[in-house]
Amino acid sequence: MQFNNKIFLKLKKEKNAIIIAHNYQIPEVQDIADFVGDSLELSKISNESKASTIVFCGVRFMAETAKILSPEKTVLLPVKDAGCPMADQISKEEIIRLRKKYPDAAFVAYVNTNADVKALVDICCTSSNAIKVVNSLKENQIVFIPDRNLAHWVSLHTDKKIVSYSGFCYVHQKFKISEIIKIKREHPDAEILVHPETPPDVLKEADFVLSTSGILKHVKKSNKNKFIIGTESGLIYRLRKENPYKNFYSLGTPKICFNMKKTSINDVYNSLINNKYEIILSPEIIKNAKKPFERMVKI
Ligand code: 13P
Ligand code: SF4
């Protein structure tokens, strides 16, 4: 079937739906989405939208977040098994164990966690507000889950004692110091922008450490015209589309999040036609997972 914007416009109207897509989605999906953004922007948009159905093109924890914030809405994840391997690295049993080990600590969960884990922590954060969130807490000891690289980045910007979990993103972990050394030699005049999920030795050599939408905003207002991008390759499509006169290079080989690439335009169409796959969470999980989010939004 040949898809065009008209088909989606008609379907969205019939279903009172919006399509939102993460910055890492494939170009065709980004192009038919009503909004493209980072985790924080997408959860805000789905919450503020008047639509009753949200088709969330991203990974499961993001769609779950939309459901937690707007339980009255139907939230659809077009591909059932589009998960985030990092989110699956920590379980609720692990949080219960850590709570016993660190009874005085505040527990901060990166948004890349499953809903049952969020339900057991004190506050959530995203890559764009993690430092602010940690510094807002009264506790001096912080258990930061699950990403050890984001935890390290936060630890450089706080006096608090960060107990980091051992999780990581297999995509960002692939960025290597040798790649940064090589590309700096090739493009000495370019600015290096990386996501905080990259390893500490790579972060250290970057000019700016930013969330995916943070990178987009930075590029838009910068008067430079050469940028080296250290995050999942999908962001480069959006950067080029929105900044046609600027130059973008991948930091080393393009790094691909396979789960982000699972959603095709056909899946988005099926999702709208057949209401697939609806995110279902228990009222108990929604109630408890909402608290750390509301606390985050307040700061
Ligand atoms: P952002 O919140 O920066 O979009 O990051 C989400 C993510 O999964 C990064 O790998
Ligand atoms: Fe998860 Fe990494 Fe993919 Fe982001 S890029 S969704 S953290 S696996």
PDB file of C-alpha atoms in Angstrom, residues 24-27 85 169-175 231-236 250-262:
ATOM      1  CA  TYR A  24      15.525   8.048  16.663  1.00  0.00           C
ATOM      2  CA  GLN A  25      12.609   6.791  14.540  1.00  0.00           C
ATOM      3  CA  ILE A  26      13.118   6.066  10.827  1.00  0.00           C
ATOM      4  CA  PRO A  27      12.701   9.091   8.481  1.00  0.00           C
ATOM      5  CA  PRO A  85      17.308  -3.166  26.561  1.00  0.00           C
ATOM      6  CA  CYS A 169      22.770   1.554  26.658  1.00  0.00           C
ATOM      7  CA  TYR A 170      24.378  -0.901  24.241  1.00  0.00           C
ATOM      8  CA  VAL A 171      24.041   1.658  21.418  1.00  0.00           C
ATOM      9  CA  HIS A 172      25.820   4.571  23.135  1.00  0.00           C
ATOM     10  CA  GLN A 173      28.346   2.223  24.736  1.00  0.00           C
ATOM     11  CA  LYS A 174      29.709   1.621  21.208  1.00  0.00           C
ATOM     12  CA  PHE A 175      31.182   5.135  20.960  1.00  0.00           C
ATOM     13  CA  THR A 231      24.085   9.660  19.643  1.00  0.00           C
ATOM     14  CA  GLU A 232      21.820   7.214  17.807  1.00  0.00           C
ATOM     15  CA  SER A 233      21.958   7.836  14.055  1.00  0.00           C
ATOM     16  CA  GLY A 234      18.235   8.704  13.674  1.00  0.00           C
ATOM     17  CA  LEU A 235      18.850  12.150  15.110  1.00  0.00           C
ATOM     18  CA  ILE A 236      21.089  13.060  12.165  1.00  0.00           C
ATOM     19  CA  SER A 250      28.494  10.719  12.792  1.00  0.00           C
ATOM     20  CA  LEU A 251      30.987  10.184  15.602  1.00  0.00           C
ATOM     21  CA  GLY A 252      32.600   7.082  14.086  1.00  0.00           C
ATOM     22  CA  THR A 253      30.372   4.454  12.499  1.00  0.00           C
ATOM     23  CA  PRO A 254      26.617   5.174  12.752  1.00  0.00           C
ATOM     24  CA  LYS A 255      25.208   3.659  15.953  1.00  0.00           C
ATOM     25  CA  ILE A 256      21.787   2.054  15.536  1.00  0.00           C
ATOM     26  CA  CYS A 257      19.140   1.274  18.156  1.00  0.00           C
ATOM     27  CA  PHE A 258      17.453  -1.722  16.527  1.00  0.00           C
ATOM     28  CA  ASN A 259      14.313  -1.463  18.603  1.00  0.00           C
ATOM     29  CA  MET A 260      13.818   2.165  17.584  1.00  0.00           C
ATOM     30  CA  LYS A 261      14.032   1.071  13.953  1.00  0.00           C
ATOM     31  CA  LYS A 262      11.419  -1.674  14.242  1.00  0.00           C
TER      32      LYS A 262
END
